[in-house]
mmCIF file of C-alpha atoms in Angstrom:
data_model
loop_
_atom_site.group_PDB
_atom_site.id
_atom_site.type_symbol
_atom_site.label_atom_id
_atom_site.label_comp_id
_atom_site.label_asym_id
_atom_site.label_seq_id
_atom_site.Cartn_x
_atom_site.Cartn_y
_atom_site.Cartn_z
ATOM 1 C CA MET A 1 -68.068 -37.826 -9.706
ATOM 2 C CA PRO A 2 -69.338 -40.917 -11.574
ATOM 3 C CA GLY A 3 -68.698 -41.448 -15.272
ATOM 4 C CA LEU A 4 -65.268 -39.650 -15.448
ATOM 5 C CA TRP A 5 -61.688 -41.035 -15.867
ATOM 6 C CA PHE A 6 -58.571 -39.540 -17.169
ATOM 7 C CA THR A 7 -54.913 -40.275 -18.037
ATOM 8 C CA VAL A 8 -51.929 -37.829 -18.041
ATOM 9 C CA HIS A 9 -48.459 -38.678 -19.279
ATOM 10 C CA ASP A 10 -45.428 -36.738 -20.362
ATOM 11 C CA ALA A 11 -42.628 -37.106 -22.947
ATOM 12 C CA GLN A 12 -40.384 -39.020 -20.234
ATOM 13 C CA GLY A 13 -43.102 -41.874 -20.115
ATOM 14 C CA HIS A 14 -44.590 -40.886 -16.660
ATOM 15 C CA TRP A 15 -48.188 -41.746 -16.437
ATOM 16 C CA LEU A 16 -50.854 -40.657 -13.997
ATOM 17 C CA THR A 17 -54.374 -42.270 -14.102
ATOM 18 C CA GLU A 18 -57.714 -41.851 -12.245
ATOM 19 C CA GLY A 19 -61.004 -43.688 -12.470
ATOM 20 C CA ASP A 20 -62.079 -46.737 -14.420
ATOM 21 C CA VAL A 21 -60.058 -46.321 -17.655
ATOM 22 C CA PRO A 22 -61.564 -48.333 -20.618
ATOM 23 C CA PRO A 23 -59.034 -50.963 -21.796
ATOM 24 C CA GLU A 24 -59.336 -49.647 -25.277
ATOM 25 C CA TYR A 25 -57.740 -46.242 -23.977
ATOM 26 C CA ALA A 26 -55.482 -47.653 -21.263
ATOM 27 C CA ARG A 27 -52.293 -47.352 -23.509
ATOM 28 C CA ILE A 28 -53.605 -45.752 -26.674
ATOM 29 C CA GLY A 29 -51.844 -42.436 -25.569
ATOM 30 C CA ASP A 30 -48.549 -43.672 -26.805
ATOM 31 C CA ALA A 31 -49.775 -43.838 -30.283
ATOM 32 C CA LEU A 32 -51.198 -40.409 -30.093
ATOM 33 C CA ASP A 33 -48.043 -38.478 -29.092
ATOM 34 C CA SER A 34 -48.172 -36.277 -32.366
ATOM 35 C CA ILE A 35 -51.893 -35.364 -31.827
ATOM 36 C CA GLY A 36 -52.385 -31.980 -30.554
ATOM 37 C CA GLN A 37 -56.237 -32.315 -29.837
ATOM 38 C CA ALA A 38 -58.701 -34.950 -30.887
ATOM 39 C CA ARG A 39 -62.077 -36.554 -29.941
ATOM 40 C CA LEU A 40 -62.334 -40.466 -30.103
ATOM 41 C CA GLY A 41 -65.215 -42.664 -30.291
ATOM 42 C CA TRP A 42 -66.821 -45.779 -31.648
ATOM 43 C CA ASN A 43 -69.983 -47.186 -33.366
ATOM 44 C CA LEU A 44 -71.580 -50.398 -32.368
ATOM 45 C CA GLY A 45 -74.937 -49.796 -34.122
ATOM 46 C CA ASP A 46 -75.738 -46.860 -31.862
ATOM 47 C CA PRO A 47 -75.401 -43.216 -33.043
ATOM 48 C CA PRO A 48 -71.697 -42.197 -32.973
ATOM 49 C CA ARG A 49 -70.614 -40.360 -29.996
ATOM 50 C CA PRO A 50 -67.276 -39.242 -28.597
ATOM 51 C CA THR A 51 -66.196 -41.309 -25.606
ATOM 52 C CA ALA A 52 -62.759 -39.649 -25.076
ATOM 53 C CA ARG A 53 -60.909 -36.356 -25.568
ATOM 54 C CA VAL A 54 -57.169 -36.104 -26.095
ATOM 55 C CA LYS A 55 -55.200 -32.780 -25.752
ATOM 56 C CA ARG A 56 -51.701 -31.822 -25.651
ATOM 57 C CA MET A 57 -50.558 -28.956 -23.382
ATOM 58 C CA ASP A 58 -47.246 -27.060 -22.859
ATOM 59 C CA THR A 59 -46.677 -26.419 -19.050
ATOM 60 C CA ALA A 60 -43.696 -25.297 -17.140
ATOM 61 C CA ALA A 61 -43.078 -28.824 -16.348
ATOM 62 C CA GLY A 62 -42.817 -29.730 -20.043
ATOM 63 C CA THR A 63 -45.334 -31.021 -22.537
ATOM 64 C CA VAL A 64 -48.195 -33.403 -21.258
ATOM 65 C CA GLN A 65 -50.986 -35.248 -22.836
ATOM 66 C CA ILE A 66 -54.364 -35.442 -21.178
ATOM 67 C CA MET A 67 -56.996 -37.958 -22.280
ATOM 68 C CA THR A 68 -60.375 -38.046 -20.489
ATOM 69 C CA GLY A 69 -63.782 -39.397 -20.856
ATOM 70 C CA PRO A 70 -66.934 -41.118 -19.386
ATOM 71 C CA GLY A 71 -67.308 -44.614 -18.303
ATOM 72 C CA GLY A 72 -65.873 -44.784 -14.860
ATOM 73 C CA THR A 73 -66.079 -43.568 -11.279
ATOM 74 C CA VAL A 74 -64.093 -40.784 -9.932
ATOM 75 C CA LEU A 75 -64.389 -39.745 -6.267
ATOM 76 C CA ALA A 76 -64.252 -36.162 -4.973
ATOM 77 C CA ASP A 77 -60.880 -36.510 -3.659
ATOM 78 C CA GLN A 78 -59.677 -37.881 -6.866
ATOM 79 C CA LEU A 79 -61.216 -34.809 -8.620
ATOM 80 C CA ALA A 80 -59.269 -32.709 -5.850
ATOM 81 C CA ARG A 81 -56.059 -34.579 -6.976
ATOM 82 C CA LEU A 82 -56.715 -33.694 -10.479
ATOM 83 C CA ALA A 83 -57.015 -30.033 -9.674
ATOM 84 C CA LEU A 84 -53.850 -30.276 -7.526
ATOM 85 C CA LEU A 85 -52.187 -31.909 -10.597
ATOM 86 C CA THR A 86 -53.196 -29.193 -12.833
ATOM 87 C CA LEU A 87 -52.097 -26.562 -10.355
ATOM 88 C CA ALA A 88 -48.686 -28.198 -9.859
ATOM 89 C CA THR A 89 -48.026 -28.706 -13.673
ATOM 90 C CA VAL A 90 -49.492 -25.438 -15.009
ATOM 91 C CA TRP A 91 -49.861 -22.732 -12.338
ATOM 92 C CA LEU A 92 -47.200 -23.538 -9.725
ATOM 93 C CA PRO A 93 -44.176 -23.337 -12.023
ATOM 94 C CA GLY A 94 -45.333 -20.070 -13.301
ATOM 95 C CA VAL A 95 -45.681 -18.629 -9.773
ATOM 96 C CA LEU A 96 -42.354 -19.999 -8.769
ATOM 97 C CA LEU A 97 -40.848 -18.500 -11.723
ATOM 98 C CA MET A 98 -42.357 -15.122 -10.854
ATOM 99 C CA ALA A 99 -41.230 -15.369 -7.216
ATOM 100 C CA LEU A 100 -37.712 -16.293 -8.421
ATOM 101 C CA ALA A 101 -37.775 -13.227 -10.917
ATOM 102 C CA THR A 102 -39.007 -11.103 -7.892
ATOM 103 C CA LEU A 103 -36.182 -12.250 -5.653
ATOM 104 C CA VAL A 104 -33.518 -11.451 -8.416
ATOM 105 C CA ALA A 105 -35.051 -8.217 -9.570
ATOM 106 C CA THR A 106 -35.882 -6.609 -6.077
ATOM 107 C CA PRO A 107 -32.362 -6.118 -4.925
ATOM 108 C CA LEU A 108 -31.322 -4.791 -8.277
ATOM 109 C CA VAL A 109 -33.997 -2.284 -8.223
ATOM 110 C CA VAL A 110 -33.251 -1.333 -4.736
ATOM 111 C CA ARG A 111 -29.614 -1.051 -5.312
ATOM 112 C CA ARG A 112 -30.155 1.176 -8.345
ATOM 113 C CA THR A 113 -32.613 3.354 -6.297
ATOM 114 C CA MET A 114 -30.054 3.636 -3.340
ATOM 115 C CA ARG A 115 -27.192 4.656 -5.847
ATOM 116 C CA GLY A 116 -28.107 8.194 -5.447
ATOM 117 C CA LEU A 117 -28.078 7.989 -1.791
ATOM 118 C CA ASP A 118 -24.778 6.280 -1.893
ATOM 119 C CA ARG A 119 -23.221 9.241 -3.932
ATOM 120 C CA ALA A 120 -24.833 11.703 -1.471
ATOM 121 C CA ALA A 121 -23.142 9.739 1.424
ATOM 122 C CA ALA A 122 -19.715 9.931 -0.322
ATOM 123 C CA ASP A 123 -20.112 13.658 -0.973
ATOM 124 C CA ALA A 124 -20.875 14.104 2.640
ATOM 125 C CA MET A 125 -17.761 12.301 3.884
ATOM 126 C CA ARG A 126 -15.587 14.992 2.096
ATOM 127 C CA ILE A 127 -17.250 17.832 4.127
ATOM 128 C CA ASP A 128 -14.998 19.484 6.579
ATOM 129 C CA VAL A 129 -13.708 22.755 7.808
ATOM 130 C CA GLU A 130 -11.179 23.060 5.069
ATOM 131 C CA GLN A 131 -13.590 21.523 2.248
ATOM 132 C CA ARG A 132 -16.452 23.978 1.997
ATOM 133 C CA GLY A 133 -18.955 24.565 -0.563
ATOM 134 C CA VAL A 134 -19.951 20.879 -1.097
ATOM 135 C CA ARG A 135 -23.565 20.219 -1.689
ATOM 136 C CA LEU A 136 -25.229 16.823 -1.806
ATOM 137 C CA PRO A 137 -26.586 15.860 -5.106
ATOM 138 C CA VAL A 138 -30.364 15.507 -5.391
ATOM 139 C CA ALA A 139 -30.690 14.306 -9.012
ATOM 140 C CA HIS A 140 -30.698 10.659 -8.354
ATOM 141 C CA VAL A 141 -31.847 10.402 -4.811
ATOM 142 C CA PRO A 142 -35.259 8.738 -4.280
ATOM 143 C CA ALA A 143 -38.025 11.177 -4.085
ATOM 144 C CA GLU A 144 -38.939 10.131 -0.373
ATOM 145 C CA ALA A 145 -35.361 11.264 0.585
ATOM 146 C CA ALA A 146 -35.113 14.443 -1.523
ATOM 147 C CA PRO A 147 -36.543 16.726 1.183
ATOM 148 C CA LEU A 148 -33.994 15.460 3.705
ATOM 149 C CA VAL A 149 -31.200 16.133 1.167
ATOM 150 C CA ASP A 150 -32.441 19.589 0.458
ATOM 151 C CA ALA A 151 -32.661 20.237 4.174
ATOM 152 C CA VAL A 152 -29.046 19.095 4.701
ATOM 153 C CA ASN A 153 -27.924 21.404 1.761
ATOM 154 C CA ALA A 154 -29.767 24.375 3.162
ATOM 155 C CA ALA A 155 -27.927 23.739 6.649
ATOM 156 C CA LEU A 156 -24.505 23.510 4.885
ATOM 157 C CA CYS A 157 -25.187 26.812 3.211
ATOM 158 C CA ARG A 158 -25.861 28.411 6.504
ATOM 159 C CA LEU A 159 -22.801 26.967 8.030
ATOM 160 C CA ASP A 160 -20.707 28.174 5.206
ATOM 161 C CA GLU A 161 -21.973 31.837 5.566
ATOM 162 C CA GLY A 162 -21.373 31.539 9.406
ATOM 163 C CA TYR A 163 -17.949 30.389 8.855
ATOM 164 C CA VAL A 164 -17.140 33.201 6.321
ATOM 165 C CA ARG A 165 -18.573 35.754 8.915
ATOM 166 C CA GLN A 166 -16.483 34.414 11.756
ATOM 167 C CA GLN A 167 -13.205 34.297 9.577
ATOM 168 C CA ARG A 168 -13.878 37.712 8.440
ATOM 169 C CA PHE A 169 -14.352 38.926 11.948
ATOM 170 C CA LEU A 170 -11.041 37.307 13.164
ATOM 171 C CA LEU A 171 -9.231 38.766 10.139
ATOM 172 C CA ASP A 172 -10.640 42.397 11.040
ATOM 173 C CA ALA A 173 -9.831 41.974 14.627
ATOM 174 C CA ALA A 174 -6.304 41.007 14.025
ATOM 175 C CA HIS A 175 -5.795 44.000 11.705
ATOM 176 C CA GLU A 176 -7.420 46.320 14.262
ATOM 177 C CA LEU A 177 -5.034 44.953 16.995
ATOM 178 C CA ARG A 178 -1.886 45.881 15.135
ATOM 179 C CA THR A 179 -2.165 49.628 15.261
ATOM 180 C CA PRO A 180 -2.823 49.871 19.139
ATOM 181 C CA ILE A 181 -0.013 47.290 19.801
ATOM 182 C CA ALA A 182 2.448 49.361 17.670
ATOM 183 C CA ILE A 183 1.443 52.464 19.586
ATOM 184 C CA LEU A 184 2.030 50.770 23.011
ATOM 185 C CA GLN A 185 5.304 49.267 21.858
ATOM 186 C CA VAL A 186 6.558 52.904 20.868
ATOM 187 C CA ARG A 187 5.380 54.224 24.247
ATOM 188 C CA LEU A 188 7.168 51.450 26.130
ATOM 189 C CA GLU A 189 10.437 51.875 24.266
ATOM 190 C CA GLY A 190 10.339 55.494 25.606
ATOM 191 C CA LEU A 191 10.404 54.408 29.174
ATOM 192 C CA PRO A 192 13.683 54.419 31.269
ATOM 193 C CA ASP A 193 15.738 51.082 31.046
ATOM 194 C CA GLY A 194 14.681 48.529 33.636
ATOM 195 C CA ALA A 195 13.432 45.018 34.288
ATOM 196 C CA HIS A 196 9.783 46.324 34.247
ATOM 197 C CA ARG A 197 10.348 47.808 30.872
ATOM 198 C CA THR A 198 11.922 44.726 29.491
ATOM 199 C CA GLN A 199 9.097 42.605 30.792
ATOM 200 C CA LEU A 200 6.418 44.948 29.310
ATOM 201 C CA LEU A 201 8.278 44.921 25.947
ATOM 202 C CA GLU A 202 8.333 41.049 26.030
ATOM 203 C CA ASP A 203 4.570 41.066 26.488
ATOM 204 C CA VAL A 204 3.944 43.539 23.870
ATOM 205 C CA ALA A 205 6.120 41.510 21.411
ATOM 206 C CA ARG A 206 3.986 38.428 22.306
ATOM 207 C CA LEU A 207 0.801 40.372 21.586
ATOM 208 C CA ALA A 208 2.173 41.648 18.191
ATOM 209 C CA ASN A 209 3.225 38.038 17.437
ATOM 210 C CA LEU A 210 -0.130 36.648 18.135
ATOM 211 C CA ALA A 211 -1.880 39.325 15.903
ATOM 212 C CA GLU A 212 0.519 38.398 13.013
ATOM 213 C CA GLN A 213 -0.095 34.667 13.646
ATOM 214 C CA MET A 214 -3.741 35.370 13.331
ATOM 215 C CA LEU A 215 -3.356 37.089 10.149
ATOM 216 C CA ASP A 216 -1.147 34.355 8.819
ATOM 217 C CA ALA A 217 -3.671 31.679 9.708
ATOM 218 C CA GLN A 218 -6.348 33.677 7.795
ATOM 219 C CA ARG A 219 -4.031 33.830 4.773
ATOM 220 C CA LEU A 220 -3.256 30.170 4.846
ATOM 221 C CA ARG A 221 -7.020 29.175 5.180
ATOM 222 C CA GLN A 222 -7.833 31.337 2.174
ATOM 223 C CA LYS A 223 -4.898 29.950 0.344
ATOM 224 C CA ASP A 224 -3.662 33.604 -0.097
ATOM 225 C CA ILE A 225 -0.174 32.735 -1.136
ATOM 226 C CA ALA A 226 1.864 33.346 -4.179
ATOM 227 C CA PHE A 227 4.755 31.070 -5.256
ATOM 228 C CA ALA A 228 7.930 32.418 -6.701
ATOM 229 C CA PRO A 229 11.664 31.459 -6.499
ATOM 230 C CA VAL A 230 12.827 31.858 -2.788
ATOM 231 C CA ASP A 231 16.459 31.661 -1.782
ATOM 232 C CA LEU A 232 16.638 29.594 1.434
ATOM 233 C CA ALA A 233 20.053 30.727 2.333
ATOM 234 C CA ALA A 234 19.193 34.408 2.179
ATOM 235 C CA LEU A 235 15.873 33.646 3.987
ATOM 236 C CA ALA A 236 17.797 32.236 6.859
ATOM 237 C CA ARG A 237 20.115 35.132 7.030
ATOM 238 C CA ARG A 238 17.307 37.653 7.035
ATOM 239 C CA VAL A 239 15.448 35.817 9.797
ATOM 240 C CA ALA A 240 18.711 35.453 11.877
ATOM 241 C CA ALA A 241 19.358 39.217 11.570
ATOM 242 C CA ASP A 242 15.745 40.085 12.492
ATOM 243 C CA LEU A 243 15.614 37.926 15.615
ATOM 244 C CA ALA A 244 19.207 38.334 16.898
ATOM 245 C CA PRO A 245 18.381 41.247 19.266
ATOM 246 C CA LEU A 246 15.389 39.364 20.608
ATOM 247 C CA ALA A 247 17.452 36.116 21.258
ATOM 248 C CA ILE A 248 20.271 38.105 22.830
ATOM 249 C CA ALA A 249 17.949 40.018 24.961
ATOM 250 C CA ALA A 250 16.555 36.613 26.144
ATOM 251 C CA GLY A 251 20.033 35.509 27.132
ATOM 252 C CA TYR A 252 20.778 33.298 23.988
ATOM 253 C CA GLY A 253 23.489 33.304 21.364
ATOM 254 C CA LEU A 254 22.321 33.022 17.820
ATOM 255 C CA SER A 255 24.358 31.498 15.000
ATOM 256 C CA LEU A 256 23.979 30.746 11.171
ATOM 257 C CA GLU A 257 25.494 27.703 9.651
ATOM 258 C CA ASP A 258 25.093 27.640 5.890
ATOM 259 C CA GLU A 259 27.829 25.065 4.767
ATOM 260 C CA GLY A 260 29.149 27.695 2.541
ATOM 261 C CA VAL A 261 26.017 27.695 0.361
ATOM 262 C CA ASP A 262 25.610 30.850 -1.622
ATOM 263 C CA ALA A 263 22.070 30.344 -2.834
ATOM 264 C CA MET A 264 19.665 27.652 -2.544
ATOM 265 C CA VAL A 265 16.349 28.342 -4.337
ATOM 266 C CA VAL A 266 12.923 26.682 -3.871
ATOM 267 C CA ASP A 267 9.596 27.481 -5.351
ATOM 268 C CA GLY A 268 7.593 29.080 -2.655
ATOM 269 C CA ASP A 269 5.769 32.004 -0.844
ATOM 270 C CA HIS A 270 8.607 34.123 0.540
ATOM 271 C CA ALA A 271 6.521 35.878 3.321
ATOM 272 C CA ALA A 272 4.956 32.517 4.391
ATOM 273 C CA LEU A 273 8.402 30.621 4.501
ATOM 274 C CA GLU A 274 10.003 33.483 6.366
ATOM 275 C CA ARG A 275 7.094 33.378 8.955
ATOM 276 C CA ALA A 276 7.530 29.575 9.297
ATOM 277 C CA LEU A 277 11.240 30.009 9.967
ATOM 278 C CA ALA A 278 10.779 32.764 12.174
ATOM 279 C CA ASN A 279 8.225 30.828 14.223
ATOM 280 C CA LEU A 280 10.688 28.035 14.870
ATOM 281 C CA VAL A 281 13.283 30.438 16.018
ATOM 282 C CA GLN A 282 10.660 32.280 18.300
ATOM 283 C CA ASN A 283 9.822 28.808 19.664
ATOM 284 C CA ALA A 284 13.450 28.169 20.505
ATOM 285 C CA ILE A 285 13.724 31.590 22.269
ATOM 286 C CA GLN A 286 10.441 30.769 24.279
ATOM 287 C CA HIS A 287 11.210 27.153 25.305
ATOM 288 C CA GLY A 288 15.145 26.962 25.041
ATOM 289 C CA GLY A 289 15.653 27.525 28.662
ATOM 290 C CA ARG A 290 17.188 31.028 28.218
ATOM 291 C CA ARG A 291 20.626 29.542 27.916
ATOM 292 C CA GLY A 292 22.987 28.309 25.207
ATOM 293 C CA THR A 293 22.875 29.031 21.482
ATOM 294 C CA ILE A 294 20.095 28.864 18.900
ATOM 295 C CA THR A 295 21.453 27.560 15.680
ATOM 296 C CA LEU A 296 19.959 28.089 12.164
ATOM 297 C CA ARG A 297 21.480 25.551 9.644
ATOM 298 C CA VAL A 298 21.025 25.645 5.915
ATOM 299 C CA LEU A 299 21.933 22.065 4.600
ATOM 300 C CA ALA A 300 22.216 21.065 0.901
ATOM 301 C CA PRO A 301 20.360 20.302 -0.946
ATOM 302 C CA ARG A 302 16.858 21.135 0.608
ATOM 303 C CA THR A 303 16.930 21.319 4.395
ATOM 304 C CA LEU A 304 16.577 24.075 6.968
ATOM 305 C CA GLU A 305 17.151 23.423 10.820
ATOM 306 C CA VAL A 306 16.548 25.325 13.945
ATOM 307 C CA ALA A 307 18.170 23.941 17.195
ATOM 308 C CA ASP A 308 18.304 24.976 20.710
ATOM 309 C CA GLN A 309 19.898 23.690 23.788
ATOM 310 C CA GLY A 310 17.051 23.505 26.112
ATOM 311 C CA GLU A 311 15.351 20.616 27.697
ATOM 312 C CA GLY A 312 14.214 19.048 24.436
ATOM 313 C CA ILE A 313 10.744 17.725 23.568
ATOM 314 C CA PRO A 314 9.590 14.137 24.809
ATOM 315 C CA ALA A 315 9.067 11.778 22.064
ATOM 316 C CA GLU A 316 5.393 11.387 22.891
ATOM 317 C CA GLU A 317 4.678 15.115 22.532
ATOM 318 C CA ARG A 318 6.310 15.486 19.123
ATOM 319 C CA GLU A 319 3.064 15.257 17.153
ATOM 320 C CA ARG A 320 0.849 17.089 19.739
ATOM 321 C CA ILE A 321 2.975 20.217 19.706
ATOM 322 C CA PHE A 322 1.936 20.994 16.258
ATOM 323 C CA GLU A 323 -1.678 21.167 17.239
ATOM 324 C CA PRO A 324 -3.209 24.652 17.506
ATOM 325 C CA PHE A 325 -3.038 26.329 20.897
ATOM 326 C CA HIS A 326 -1.147 23.267 22.362
ATOM 327 C CA ARG A 327 1.564 24.396 24.818
ATOM 328 C CA LEU A 328 4.177 21.876 26.284
ATOM 329 C CA ARG A 329 4.885 23.839 29.149
ATOM 330 C CA ALA A 330 2.186 26.439 29.885
ATOM 331 C CA GLN A 331 4.374 28.541 32.443
ATOM 332 C CA THR A 332 6.806 29.537 29.594
ATOM 333 C CA GLY A 333 4.038 31.520 27.809
ATOM 334 C CA GLY A 334 3.639 31.530 24.218
ATOM 335 C CA THR A 335 0.375 31.322 22.014
ATOM 336 C CA GLY A 336 0.418 27.957 20.842
ATOM 337 C CA LEU A 337 -0.044 28.797 17.340
ATOM 338 C CA GLY A 338 3.481 29.300 16.121
ATOM 339 C CA LEU A 339 4.407 25.552 15.554
ATOM 340 C CA HIS A 340 0.879 24.845 14.058
ATOM 341 C CA LEU A 341 1.278 27.733 11.569
ATOM 342 C CA ALA A 342 4.770 26.582 10.655
ATOM 343 C CA ARG A 343 3.598 23.002 9.744
ATOM 344 C CA GLU A 344 0.649 24.411 7.700
ATOM 345 C CA ILE A 345 3.116 26.632 5.773
ATOM 346 C CA VAL A 346 5.552 23.754 5.281
ATOM 347 C CA GLN A 347 2.789 21.261 4.056
ATOM 348 C CA LEU A 348 1.356 23.788 1.549
ATOM 349 C CA HIS A 349 5.057 23.663 0.001
ATOM 350 C CA SER A 350 4.949 19.893 -0.153
ATOM 351 C CA ALA A 351 7.616 19.912 2.388
ATOM 352 C CA ARG A 352 7.983 18.055 5.939
ATOM 353 C CA ILE A 353 8.592 19.367 9.304
ATOM 354 C CA THR A 354 9.938 16.986 11.921
ATOM 355 C CA VAL A 355 11.563 17.430 15.454
ATOM 356 C CA ARG A 356 14.262 15.328 16.915
ATOM 357 C CA ASP A 357 16.798 15.506 19.782
ATOM 358 C CA GLU A 358 19.756 17.886 19.247
ATOM 359 C CA THR A 359 23.233 16.410 19.825
ATOM 360 C CA GLY A 360 24.236 17.542 23.335
ATOM 361 C CA GLY A 361 20.590 18.273 24.442
ATOM 362 C CA GLY A 362 17.819 20.397 23.127
ATOM 363 C CA ALA A 363 15.359 20.139 20.309
ATOM 364 C CA CYS A 364 16.038 20.317 16.488
ATOM 365 C CA PHE A 365 13.108 21.146 14.072
ATOM 366 C CA ARG A 366 13.991 20.207 10.579
ATOM 367 C CA ILE A 367 12.166 21.517 7.230
ATOM 368 C CA ALA A 368 12.829 19.232 4.320
ATOM 369 C CA PHE A 369 11.775 20.209 0.901
ATOM 370 C CA PRO A 370 11.303 17.638 -1.867
ATOM 371 C CA PRO A 371 13.868 17.383 -4.672
ATOM 372 C CA THR A 372 11.398 18.562 -7.331
ATOM 373 C CA ALA A 373 10.800 21.774 -5.285
ATOM 374 C CA MET A 374 14.230 23.349 -5.318
ATOM 375 C CA THR A 375 17.281 23.876 -7.506
ATOM 376 C CA PRO A 376 20.463 24.193 -5.358
ATOM 377 C CA HIS A 377 22.974 26.740 -6.334
ATOM 378 C CA LEU A 378 26.393 26.192 -4.713
ATOM 379 C CA PRO A 379 29.269 28.574 -5.051
ATOM 380 C CA PRO A 380 31.896 27.789 -7.720
ATOM 381 C CA ARG A 381 35.007 25.954 -6.407
ATOM 382 C CA ALA A 382 38.106 27.908 -6.109
#
């Protein structure tokens, strides 16, 4: 484009010129730094006319002063360079700033939007068979994911209802089994003595025990327990007295060792603790090899033990035996629920149940209560 020239310079003294800049304006810009906008010209007898324009502009790259006017030749590519310069100094920094802001803001917006899903995922991790009734929150979930969360909550509701129906059925079935089992046991006891009668009575006893264990399992799942002071020494004496006939009939001796403890009290559910200790004794009767002596021990300050003189329990099986329906030796019978229920009861009392080798052979199950759960009462010294 003929007749066009311009100069651009910034506060750091950087200059850019294009076209034939008149000598009068080649460096005059240095003297016009404080001028925001002006028109420059001269009069040599002709009518005055502006020959240059000066303007200061604030850009993302800083403040620049542009001077332009006629009197030279600027080629098309020079004009294109001017456009690129304007783009680079005015528009490009703004675009880059917007892009940077977008890069910074987008993760924050996404993270805030996904926070609701993170909460829902955390709540979903808490859902299991023993932690029912949990529903995923919908309040802060993105609108696009809300239908999915609603559908999951509806499915959880149906699962809870099905679980309650199943547990109610098992509870009712266990209750209904008790009566015919009791009638059958009475009828068998009226039969003449003999090996066949003894075997039938043992089978009925296992059925009765299974029904009771099913009831115990439902009580534990419903947390249907009531804590009160329980005397462990008296509890052990009662269990030993109740199960002594069964142990003797199976070929065992049954002894109680209480180290002279008159009373040892813990805070717990009496019926549940009695069932746990009875399950350990019945396990010893079932798996003790039908020989030797089964020993109940009450150890100060907070321990109960049940030991037998059978084959013992391999170390690799000492955790698995507490799983429901796991039987170490299938041929010995048993329901596979007794040890599992014993551990559930013990854990509800903040106690621990472990198994070790008994001195001289056999297995020894130990229930250890925490110190805060009990107050030992020893007999006065003579």
